[in-house]
Amino acid sequence: MKSRRDFFAFAGIAGGALAAGSVARAAMVSLPEPVVETSAATRPPLQPTAGRPYRPVVTLN
């Protein structure tokens, strides 16, 4: 006889696999392309193409 613990363990695994399978494709489409850096130097800030200019603050960790 199966125990209640076995039932919920199987239901959790099956539910997680079903949810991961249905969400994975839609989630991967919306991910931005990763930025690849070749050096550890701090890059200059991006300048806006339109609008007010700004002076960003660089915080060193």
JSON list of N, CA and C in Angstrom, two decimals:
[
{"chain": "A", "resi": 1, "resn": "MET", "atom": "N", "xyz": [0.84, -1.17, 0.00]},
{"chain": "A", "resi": 1, "resn": "MET", "atom": "CA", "xyz": [0.00, 0.00, 0.00]},
{"chain": "A", "resi": 1, "resn": "MET", "atom": "C", "xyz": [0.89, 1.24, 0.00]},
{"chain": "A", "resi": 2, "resn": "LYS", "atom": "N", "xyz": [0.56, 2.17, -0.84]},
{"chain": "A", "resi": 2, "resn": "LYS", "atom": "CA", "xyz": [1.32, 3.41, -0.92]},
{"chain": "A", "resi": 2, "resn": "LYS", "atom": "C", "xyz": [0.95, 4.32, 0.25]},
{"chain": "A", "resi": 3, "resn": "SER", "atom": "N", "xyz": [1.95, 5.03, 0.72]},
{"chain": "A", "resi": 3, "resn": "SER", "atom": "CA", "xyz": [1.68, 5.94, 1.83]},
{"chain": "A", "resi": 3, "resn": "SER", "atom": "C", "xyz": [1.32, 7.32, 1.28]},
{"chain": "A", "resi": 4, "resn": "ARG", "atom": "N", "xyz": [0.80, 8.12, 2.12]},
{"chain": "A", "resi": 4, "resn": "ARG", "atom": "CA", "xyz": [0.42, 9.48, 1.75]},
{"chain": "A", "resi": 4, "resn": "ARG", "atom": "C", "xyz": [1.66, 10.28, 1.36]},
{"chain": "A", "resi": 5, "resn": "ARG", "atom": "N", "xyz": [2.76, 10.03, 2.03]},
{"chain": "A", "resi": 5, "resn": "ARG", "atom": "CA", "xyz": [4.02, 10.72, 1.74]},
{"chain": "A", "resi": 5, "resn": "ARG", "atom": "C", "xyz": [4.49, 10.40, 0.32]},
{"chain": "A", "resi": 6, "resn": "ASP", "atom": "N", "xyz": [4.39, 9.13, -0.09]},
{"chain": "A", "resi": 6, "resn": "ASP", "atom": "CA", "xyz": [4.77, 8.74, -1.45]},
{"chain": "A", "resi": 6, "resn": "ASP", "atom": "C", "xyz": [3.89, 9.42, -2.49]},
{"chain": "A", "resi": 7, "resn": "PHE", "atom": "N", "xyz": [2.59, 9.49, -2.21]},
{"chain": "A", "resi": 7, "resn": "PHE", "atom": "CA", "xyz": [1.67, 10.14, -3.14]},
{"chain": "A", "resi": 7, "resn": "PHE", "atom": "C", "xyz": [2.03, 11.60, -3.36]},
{"chain": "A", "resi": 8, "resn": "PHE", "atom": "N", "xyz": [2.27, 12.34, -2.27]},
{"chain": "A", "resi": 8, "resn": "PHE", "atom": "CA", "xyz": [2.57, 13.75, -2.41]},
{"chain": "A", "resi": 8, "resn": "PHE", "atom": "C", "xyz": [3.95, 13.98, -3.03]},
{"chain": "A", "resi": 9, "resn": "ALA", "atom": "N", "xyz": [4.89, 13.09, -2.78]},
{"chain": "A", "resi": 9, "resn": "ALA", "atom": "CA", "xyz": [6.21, 13.22, -3.41]},
{"chain": "A", "resi": 9, "resn": "ALA", "atom": "C", "xyz": [6.08, 13.05, -4.92]},
{"chain": "A", "resi": 10, "resn": "PHE", "atom": "N", "xyz": [5.32, 12.02, -5.35]},
{"chain": "A", "resi": 10, "resn": "PHE", "atom": "CA", "xyz": [5.14, 11.80, -6.78]},
{"chain": "A", "resi": 10, "resn": "PHE", "atom": "C", "xyz": [4.35, 12.94, -7.41]},
{"chain": "A", "resi": 11, "resn": "ALA", "atom": "N", "xyz": [3.31, 13.42, -6.74]},
{"chain": "A", "resi": 11, "resn": "ALA", "atom": "CA", "xyz": [2.50, 14.52, -7.27]},
{"chain": "A", "resi": 11, "resn": "ALA", "atom": "C", "xyz": [3.33, 15.79, -7.40]},
{"chain": "A", "resi": 12, "resn": "GLY", "atom": "N", "xyz": [4.22, 16.04, -6.45]},
{"chain": "A", "resi": 12, "resn": "GLY", "atom": "CA", "xyz": [5.07, 17.23, -6.53]},
{"chain": "A", "resi": 12, "resn": "GLY", "atom": "C", "xyz": [6.06, 17.14, -7.67]},
{"chain": "A", "resi": 13, "resn": "ILE", "atom": "N", "xyz": [6.65, 15.97, -7.87]},
{"chain": "A", "resi": 13, "resn": "ILE", "atom": "CA", "xyz": [7.60, 15.79, -8.97]},
{"chain": "A", "resi": 13, "resn": "ILE", "atom": "C", "xyz": [6.89, 15.92, -10.32]},
{"chain": "A", "resi": 14, "resn": "ALA", "atom": "N", "xyz": [5.73, 15.28, -10.45]},
{"chain": "A", "resi": 14, "resn": "ALA", "atom": "CA", "xyz": [4.99, 15.34, -11.71]},
{"chain": "A", "resi": 14, "resn": "ALA", "atom": "C", "xyz": [4.49, 16.76, -11.99]},
{"chain": "A", "resi": 15, "resn": "GLY", "atom": "N", "xyz": [4.00, 17.43, -10.97]},
{"chain": "A", "resi": 15, "resn": "GLY", "atom": "CA", "xyz": [3.53, 18.80, -11.15]},
{"chain": "A", "resi": 15, "resn": "GLY", "atom": "C", "xyz": [4.65, 19.76, -11.50]},
{"chain": "A", "resi": 16, "resn": "GLY", "atom": "N", "xyz": [5.81, 19.58, -10.87]},
{"chain": "A", "resi": 16, "resn": "GLY", "atom": "CA", "xyz": [6.96, 20.43, -11.18]},
{"chain": "A", "resi": 16, "resn": "GLY", "atom": "C", "xyz": [7.46, 20.22, -12.59]},
{"chain": "A", "resi": 17, "resn": "ALA", "atom": "N", "xyz": [7.48, 18.97, -13.04]},
{"chain": "A", "resi": 17, "resn": "ALA", "atom": "CA", "xyz": [7.92, 18.68, -14.41]},
{"chain": "A", "resi": 17, "resn": "ALA", "atom": "C", "xyz": [6.95, 19.26, -15.42]},
{"chain": "A", "resi": 18, "resn": "LEU", "atom": "N", "xyz": [5.67, 19.16, -15.15]},
{"chain": "A", "resi": 18, "resn": "LEU", "atom": "CA", "xyz": [4.67, 19.71, -16.06]},
{"chain": "A", "resi": 18, "resn": "LEU", "atom": "C", "xyz": [4.77, 21.23, -16.13]},
{"chain": "A", "resi": 19, "resn": "ALA", "atom": "N", "xyz": [4.93, 21.88, -14.99]},
{"chain": "A", "resi": 19, "resn": "ALA", "atom": "CA", "xyz": [5.03, 23.34, -14.96]},
{"chain": "A", "resi": 19, "resn": "ALA", "atom": "C", "xyz": [6.31, 23.81, -15.64]},
{"chain": "A", "resi": 20, "resn": "ALA", "atom": "N", "xyz": [7.42, 23.13, -15.40]},
{"chain": "A", "resi": 20, "resn": "ALA", "atom": "CA", "xyz": [8.69, 23.52, -16.02]},
{"chain": "A", "resi": 20, "resn": "ALA", "atom": "C", "xyz": [8.64, 23.34, -17.53]},
{"chain": "A", "resi": 21, "resn": "GLY", "atom": "N", "xyz": [7.99, 22.31, -17.99]},
{"chain": "A", "resi": 21, "resn": "GLY", "atom": "CA", "xyz": [7.90, 22.07, -19.43]},
{"chain": "A", "resi": 21, "resn": "GLY", "atom": "C", "xyz": [7.06, 23.10, -20.14]},
{"chain": "A", "resi": 22, "resn": "SER", "atom": "N", "xyz": [6.01, 23.60, -19.51]},
{"chain": "A", "resi": 22, "resn": "SER", "atom": "CA", "xyz": [5.14, 24.56, -20.17]},
{"chain": "A", "resi": 22, "resn": "SER", "atom": "C", "xyz": [5.66, 25.98, -20.07]},
{"chain": "A", "resi": 23, "resn": "VAL", "atom": "N", "xyz": [6.44, 26.29, -19.07]},
{"chain": "A", "resi": 23, "resn": "VAL", "atom": "CA", "xyz": [6.91, 27.66, -18.88]},
{"chain": "A", "resi": 23, "resn": "VAL", "atom": "C", "xyz": [8.27, 27.89, -19.53]},
{"chain": "A", "resi": 24, "resn": "ALA", "atom": "N", "xyz": [9.07, 26.86, -19.64]},
{"chain": "A", "resi": 24, "resn": "ALA", "atom": "CA", "xyz": [10.46, 27.03, -20.07]},
{"chain": "A", "resi": 24, "resn": "ALA", "atom": "C", "xyz": [10.57, 27.69, -21.44]},
{"chain": "A", "resi": 25, "resn": "ARG", "atom": "N", "xyz": [9.79, 27.27, -22.41]},
{"chain": "A", "resi": 25, "resn": "ARG", "atom": "CA", "xyz": [9.92, 27.83, -23.75]},
{"chain": "A", "resi": 25, "resn": "ARG", "atom": "C", "xyz": [9.52, 29.31, -23.78]},
{"chain": "A", "resi": 26, "resn": "ALA", "atom": "N", "xyz": [8.43, 29.67, -23.14]},
{"chain": "A", "resi": 26, "resn": "ALA", "atom": "CA", "xyz": [7.98, 31.06, -23.12]},
{"chain": "A", "resi": 26, "resn": "ALA", "atom": "C", "xyz": [8.95, 31.93, -22.34]},
{"chain": "A", "resi": 27, "resn": "ALA", "atom": "N", "xyz": [9.53, 31.40, -21.28]},
{"chain": "A", "resi": 27, "resn": "ALA", "atom": "CA", "xyz": [10.46, 32.18, -20.47]},
{"chain": "A", "resi": 27, "resn": "ALA", "atom": "C", "xyz": [11.77, 32.40, -21.21]},
{"chain": "A", "resi": 28, "resn": "MET", "atom": "N", "xyz": [12.23, 31.43, -21.96]},
{"chain": "A", "resi": 28, "resn": "MET", "atom": "CA", "xyz": [13.49, 31.57, -22.67]},
{"chain": "A", "resi": 28, "resn": "MET", "atom": "C", "xyz": [13.39, 32.56, -23.82]},
{"chain": "A", "resi": 29, "resn": "VAL", "atom": "N", "xyz": [12.22, 32.73, -24.39]},
{"chain": "A", "resi": 29, "resn": "VAL", "atom": "CA", "xyz": [12.04, 33.67, -25.49]},
{"chain": "A", "resi": 29, "resn": "VAL", "atom": "C", "xyz": [12.20, 35.10, -25.00]},
{"chain": "A", "resi": 30, "resn": "SER", "atom": "N", "xyz": [11.76, 35.38, -23.78]},
{"chain": "A", "resi": 30, "resn": "SER", "atom": "CA", "xyz": [11.79, 36.75, -23.28]},
{"chain": "A", "resi": 30, "resn": "SER", "atom": "C", "xyz": [13.12, 37.14, -22.64]},
{"chain": "A", "resi": 31, "resn": "LEU", "atom": "N", "xyz": [14.06, 36.20, -22.52]},
{"chain": "A", "resi": 31, "resn": "LEU", "atom": "CA", "xyz": [15.35, 36.53, -21.92]},
{"chain": "A", "resi": 31, "resn": "LEU", "atom": "C", "xyz": [16.20, 37.36, -22.87]},
{"chain": "A", "resi": 32, "resn": "PRO", "atom": "N", "xyz": [16.86, 38.41, -22.38]},
{"chain": "A", "resi": 32, "resn": "PRO", "atom": "CA", "xyz": [17.73, 39.19, -23.26]},
{"chain": "A", "resi": 32, "resn": "PRO", "atom": "C", "xyz": [19.02, 38.44, -23.55]},
{"chain": "A", "resi": 33, "resn": "GLU", "atom": "N", "xyz": [19.69, 38.84, -24.60]},
{"chain": "A", "resi": 33, "resn": "GLU", "atom": "CA", "xyz": [20.97, 38.22, -24.95]},
{"chain": "A", "resi": 33, "resn": "GLU", "atom": "C", "xyz": [22.01, 38.63, -23.91]},
{"chain": "A", "resi": 34, "resn": "PRO", "atom": "N", "xyz": [22.81, 37.70, -23.39]},
{"chain": "A", "resi": 34, "resn": "PRO", "atom": "CA", "xyz": [23.80, 38.05, -22.37]},
{"chain": "A", "resi": 34, "resn": "PRO", "atom": "C", "xyz": [24.93, 38.90, -22.95]},
{"chain": "A", "resi": 35, "resn": "VAL", "atom": "N", "xyz": [25.45, 39.80, -22.13]},
{"chain": "A", "resi": 35, "resn": "VAL", "atom": "CA", "xyz": [26.57, 40.66, -22.53]},
{"chain": "A", "resi": 35, "resn": "VAL", "atom": "C", "xyz": [27.86, 39.95, -22.15]},
{"chain": "A", "resi": 36, "resn": "VAL", "atom": "N", "xyz": [28.77, 39.83, -23.10]},
{"chain": "A", "resi": 36, "resn": "VAL", "atom": "CA", "xyz": [30.04, 39.15, -22.87]},
{"chain": "A", "resi": 36, "resn": "VAL", "atom": "C", "xyz": [31.13, 40.21, -22.74]},
{"chain": "A", "resi": 37, "resn": "GLU", "atom": "N", "xyz": [31.81, 40.22, -21.61]},
{"chain": "A", "resi": 37, "resn": "GLU", "atom": "CA", "xyz": [32.90, 41.16, -21.38]},
{"chain": "A", "resi": 37, "resn": "GLU", "atom": "C", "xyz": [34.23, 40.44, -21.50]},
{"chain": "A", "resi": 38, "resn": "THR", "atom": "N", "xyz": [35.20, 41.09, -22.13]},
{"chain": "A", "resi": 38, "resn": "THR", "atom": "CA", "xyz": [36.52, 40.48, -22.28]},
{"chain": "A", "resi": 38, "resn": "THR", "atom": "C", "xyz": [37.53, 41.06, -21.29]},
{"chain": "A", "resi": 39, "resn": "SER", "atom": "N", "xyz": [37.16, 42.13, -20.59]},
{"chain": "A", "resi": 39, "resn": "SER", "atom": "CA", "xyz": [38.06, 42.70, -19.60]},
{"chain": "A", "resi": 39, "resn": "SER", "atom": "C", "xyz": [37.26, 43.07, -18.35]},
{"chain": "A", "resi": 40, "resn": "ALA", "atom": "N", "xyz": [37.98, 43.28, -17.26]},
{"chain": "A", "resi": 40, "resn": "ALA", "atom": "CA", "xyz": [37.33, 43.63, -16.00]},
{"chain": "A", "resi": 40, "resn": "ALA", "atom": "C", "xyz": [37.27, 45.14, -15.78]},
{"chain": "A", "resi": 41, "resn": "ALA", "atom": "N", "xyz": [37.69, 45.92, -16.76]},
{"chain": "A", "resi": 41, "resn": "ALA", "atom": "CA", "xyz": [37.69, 47.38, -16.62]},
{"chain": "A", "resi": 41, "resn": "ALA", "atom": "C", "xyz": [36.26, 47.91, -16.61]},
{"chain": "A", "resi": 42, "resn": "THR", "atom": "N", "xyz": [36.06, 49.01, -15.89]},
{"chain": "A", "resi": 42, "resn": "THR", "atom": "CA", "xyz": [34.75, 49.65, -15.85]},
{"chain": "A", "resi": 42, "resn": "THR", "atom": "C", "xyz": [34.50, 50.35, -17.17]},
{"chain": "A", "resi": 43, "resn": "ARG", "atom": "N", "xyz": [33.37, 50.06, -17.76]},
{"chain": "A", "resi": 43, "resn": "ARG", "atom": "CA", "xyz": [33.04, 50.67, -19.05]},
{"chain": "A", "resi": 43, "resn": "ARG", "atom": "C", "xyz": [32.49, 52.06, -18.84]},
{"chain": "A", "resi": 44, "resn": "PRO", "atom": "N", "xyz": [32.67, 52.94, -19.81]},
{"chain": "A", "resi": 44, "resn": "PRO", "atom": "CA", "xyz": [32.02, 54.25, -19.71]},
{"chain": "A", "resi": 44, "resn": "PRO", "atom": "C", "xyz": [30.51, 54.08, -19.83]},
{"chain": "A", "resi": 45, "resn": "PRO", "atom": "N", "xyz": [29.74, 54.96, -19.21]},
{"chain": "A", "resi": 45, "resn": "PRO", "atom": "CA", "xyz": [28.29, 54.81, -19.24]},
{"chain": "A", "resi": 45, "resn": "PRO", "atom": "C", "xyz": [27.73, 55.06, -20.64]},
{"chain": "A", "resi": 46, "resn": "LEU", "atom": "N", "xyz": [26.60, 54.44, -20.90]},
{"chain": "A", "resi": 46, "resn": "LEU", "atom": "CA", "xyz": [25.91, 54.67, -22.17]},
{"chain": "A", "resi": 46, "resn": "LEU", "atom": "C", "xyz": [25.28, 56.05, -22.15]},
{"chain": "A", "resi": 47, "resn": "GLN", "atom": "N", "xyz": [25.36, 56.74, -23.26]},
{"chain": "A", "resi": 47, "resn": "GLN", "atom": "CA", "xyz": [24.76, 58.07, -23.38]},
{"chain": "A", "resi": 47, "resn": "GLN", "atom": "C", "xyz": [23.39, 57.94, -24.02]},
{"chain": "A", "resi": 48, "resn": "PRO", "atom": "N", "xyz": [22.40, 58.66, -23.51]},
{"chain": "A", "resi": 48, "resn": "PRO", "atom": "CA", "xyz": [21.07, 58.59, -24.11]},
{"chain": "A", "resi": 48, "resn": "PRO", "atom": "C", "xyz": [21.07, 59.23, -25.49]},
{"chain": "A", "resi": 49, "resn": "THR", "atom": "N", "xyz": [20.29, 58.66, -26.40]},
{"chain": "A", "resi": 49, "resn": "THR", "atom": "CA", "xyz": [20.21, 59.22, -27.75]},
{"chain": "A", "resi": 49, "resn": "THR", "atom": "C", "xyz": [19.32, 60.45, -27.79]},
{"chain": "A", "resi": 50, "resn": "ALA", "atom": "N", "xyz": [18.38, 60.56, -26.88]},
{"chain": "A", "resi": 50, "resn": "ALA", "atom": "CA", "xyz": [17.48, 61.71, -26.84]},
{"chain": "A", "resi": 50, "resn": "ALA", "atom": "C", "xyz": [17.12, 61.97, -25.38]},
{"chain": "A", "resi": 51, "resn": "GLY", "atom": "N", "xyz": [16.70, 63.18, -25.10]},
{"chain": "A", "resi": 51, "resn": "GLY", "atom": "CA", "xyz": [16.29, 63.50, -23.74]},
{"chain": "A", "resi": 51, "resn": "GLY", "atom": "C", "xyz": [17.38, 64.24, -22.99]},
{"chain": "A", "resi": 52, "resn": "ARG", "atom": "N", "xyz": [17.18, 64.41, -21.70]},
{"chain": "A", "resi": 52, "resn": "ARG", "atom": "CA", "xyz": [18.13, 65.15, -20.87]},
{"chain": "A", "resi": 52, "resn": "ARG", "atom": "C", "xyz": [19.40, 64.36, -20.66]},
{"chain": "A", "resi": 53, "resn": "PRO", "atom": "N", "xyz": [20.56, 65.04, -20.67]},
{"chain": "A", "resi": 53, "resn": "PRO", "atom": "CA", "xyz": [21.81, 64.34, -20.33]},
{"chain": "A", "resi": 53, "resn": "PRO", "atom": "C", "xyz": [21.84, 64.05, -18.83]},
{"chain": "A", "resi": 54, "resn": "TYR", "atom": "N", "xyz": [22.61, 63.09, -18.43]},
{"chain": "A", "resi": 54, "resn": "TYR", "atom": "CA", "xyz": [22.69, 62.74, -17.02]},
{"chain": "A", "resi": 54, "resn": "TYR", "atom": "C", "xyz": [24.12, 62.37, -16.67]},
{"chain": "A", "resi": 55, "resn": "ARG", "atom": "N", "xyz": [24.44, 62.45, -15.39]},
{"chain": "A", "resi": 55, "resn": "ARG", "atom": "CA", "xyz": [25.75, 62.07, -14.90]},
{"chain": "A", "resi": 55, "resn": "ARG", "atom": "C", "xyz": [25.58, 60.87, -13.98]},
{"chain": "A", "resi": 56, "resn": "PRO", "atom": "N", "xyz": [25.85, 59.67, -14.48]},
{"chain": "A", "resi": 56, "resn": "PRO", "atom": "CA", "xyz": [25.65, 58.48, -13.66]},
{"chain": "A", "resi": 56, "resn": "PRO", "atom": "C", "xyz": [26.72, 58.35, -12.58]},
{"chain": "A", "resi": 57, "resn": "VAL", "atom": "N", "xyz": [26.40, 57.63, -11.54]},
{"chain": "A", "resi": 57, "resn": "VAL", "atom": "CA", "xyz": [27.33, 57.40, -10.44]},
{"chain": "A", "resi": 57, "resn": "VAL", "atom": "C", "xyz": [27.78, 55.95, -10.50]},
{"chain": "A", "resi": 58, "resn": "VAL", "atom": "N", "xyz": [29.09, 55.72, -10.46]},
{"chain": "A", "resi": 58, "resn": "VAL", "atom": "CA", "xyz": [29.63, 54.37, -10.46]},
{"chain": "A", "resi": 58, "resn": "VAL", "atom": "C", "xyz": [29.95, 54.00, -9.02]},
{"chain": "A", "resi": 59, "resn": "THR", "atom": "N", "xyz": [29.35, 52.93, -8.53]},
{"chain": "A", "resi": 59, "resn": "THR", "atom": "CA", "xyz": [29.60, 52.46, -7.18]},
{"chain": "A", "resi": 59, "resn": "THR", "atom": "C", "xyz": [30.49, 51.23, -7.25]},
{"chain": "A", "resi": 60, "resn": "LEU", "atom": "N", "xyz": [31.65, 51.30, -6.62]},
{"chain": "A", "resi": 60, "resn": "LEU", "atom": "CA", "xyz": [32.56, 50.18, -6.61]},
{"chain": "A", "resi": 60, "resn": "LEU", "atom": "C", "xyz": [32.21, 49.27, -5.45]},
{"chain": "A", "resi": 61, "resn": "ASN", "atom": "N", "xyz": [32.08, 48.01, -5.71]},
{"chain": "A", "resi": 61, "resn": "ASN", "atom": "CA", "xyz": [31.74, 47.05, -4.65]},
{"chain": "A", "resi": 61, "resn": "ASN", "atom": "C", "xyz": [32.98, 46.56, -3.97]}
]
